[in-house]
Tab-separated table of C-alpha atoms in Angstrom:
chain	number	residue	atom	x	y	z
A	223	UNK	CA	104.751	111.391	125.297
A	224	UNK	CA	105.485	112.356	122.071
A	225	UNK	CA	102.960	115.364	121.159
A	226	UNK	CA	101.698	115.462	124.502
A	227	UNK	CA	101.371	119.350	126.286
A	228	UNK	CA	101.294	120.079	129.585
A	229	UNK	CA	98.016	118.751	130.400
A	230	UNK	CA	97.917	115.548	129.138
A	231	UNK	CA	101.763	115.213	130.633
A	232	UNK	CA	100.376	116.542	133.819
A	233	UNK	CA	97.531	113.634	133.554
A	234	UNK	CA	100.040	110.540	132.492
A	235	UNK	CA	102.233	111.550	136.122
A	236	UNK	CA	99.190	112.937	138.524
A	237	UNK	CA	101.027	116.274	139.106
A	238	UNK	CA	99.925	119.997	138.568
A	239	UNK	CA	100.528	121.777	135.013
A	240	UNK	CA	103.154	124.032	136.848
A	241	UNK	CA	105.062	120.570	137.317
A	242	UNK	CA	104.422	119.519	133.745
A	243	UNK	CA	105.167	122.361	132.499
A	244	UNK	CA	109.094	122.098	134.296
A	245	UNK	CA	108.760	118.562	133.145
A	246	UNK	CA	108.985	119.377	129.194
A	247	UNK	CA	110.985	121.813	129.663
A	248	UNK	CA	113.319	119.681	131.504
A	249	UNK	CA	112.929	117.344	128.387
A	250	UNK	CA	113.410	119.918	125.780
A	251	UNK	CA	116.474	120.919	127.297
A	252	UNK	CA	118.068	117.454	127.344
A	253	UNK	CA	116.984	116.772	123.640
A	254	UNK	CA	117.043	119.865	121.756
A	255	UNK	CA	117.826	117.930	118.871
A	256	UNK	CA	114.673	116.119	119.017
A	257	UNK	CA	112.289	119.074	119.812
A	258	UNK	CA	113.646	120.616	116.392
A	259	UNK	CA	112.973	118.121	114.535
A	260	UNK	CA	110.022	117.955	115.277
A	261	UNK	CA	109.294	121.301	114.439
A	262	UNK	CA	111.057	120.750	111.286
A	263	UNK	CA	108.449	118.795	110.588
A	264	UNK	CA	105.435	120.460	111.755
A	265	UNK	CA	106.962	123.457	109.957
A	266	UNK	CA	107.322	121.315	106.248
A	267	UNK	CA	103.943	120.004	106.463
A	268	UNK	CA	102.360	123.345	107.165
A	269	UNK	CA	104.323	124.492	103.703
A	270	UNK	CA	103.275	121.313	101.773
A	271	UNK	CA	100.103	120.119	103.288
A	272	UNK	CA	101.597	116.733	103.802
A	273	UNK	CA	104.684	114.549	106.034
A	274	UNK	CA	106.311	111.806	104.135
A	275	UNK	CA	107.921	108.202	105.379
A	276	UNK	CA	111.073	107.050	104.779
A	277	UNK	CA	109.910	104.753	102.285
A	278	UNK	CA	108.091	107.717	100.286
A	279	UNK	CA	104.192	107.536	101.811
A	280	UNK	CA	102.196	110.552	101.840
A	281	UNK	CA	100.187	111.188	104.609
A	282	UNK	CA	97.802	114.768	103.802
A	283	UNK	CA	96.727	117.613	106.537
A	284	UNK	CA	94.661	119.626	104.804
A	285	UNK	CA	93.371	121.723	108.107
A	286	UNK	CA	97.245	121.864	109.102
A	287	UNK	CA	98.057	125.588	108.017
A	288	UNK	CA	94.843	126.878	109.743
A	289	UNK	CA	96.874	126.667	113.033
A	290	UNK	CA	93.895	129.018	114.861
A	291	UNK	CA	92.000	126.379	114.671
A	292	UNK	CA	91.340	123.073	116.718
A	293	UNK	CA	91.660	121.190	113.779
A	294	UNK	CA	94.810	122.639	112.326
A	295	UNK	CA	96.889	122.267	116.324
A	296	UNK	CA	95.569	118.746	116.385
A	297	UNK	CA	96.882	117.644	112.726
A	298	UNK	CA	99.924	119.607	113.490
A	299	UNK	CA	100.239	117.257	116.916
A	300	UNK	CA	99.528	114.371	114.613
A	301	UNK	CA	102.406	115.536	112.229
């Protein structure tokens, strides 16, 4: 689920996006901690082009500060 928007949660349980929408929402509001973290990260990897791991791996996203684009929503997703 992680990532996931409304559509694709509205695909994984069969319901309409309304629903889906309520759904993350729902989820958001019982892990707020969670939902800013992750766009803690979304919003350092937009500044430095990259997210690290624990143990210190770069992974790059050079289309991630381009977030008009298709290309710079889905690396930010991938973040």
């Amino acid at each position: 689920m992680y990532g996931a928007g409304t559509n694709t949660i509205a695909e994984i349980l069969g319901c309409e996006n309304d629903t889906a929408r309520n759904v993350l929402a729902a989820f958001e509001v019982s892990f707020p901690q969670m939902f800013q973290w992750f766009r803690r990260v979304a919003d350092d990897c937009r500044r430095t082009g990259y997210i690290q791991t624990l143990s210190g791996r770069r992974r790059y996203f050079a289309g991630i500060r381009n977030r008009a684009s298709e290309e710079g929503r889905s690396e930010e997703r991938a973040a």
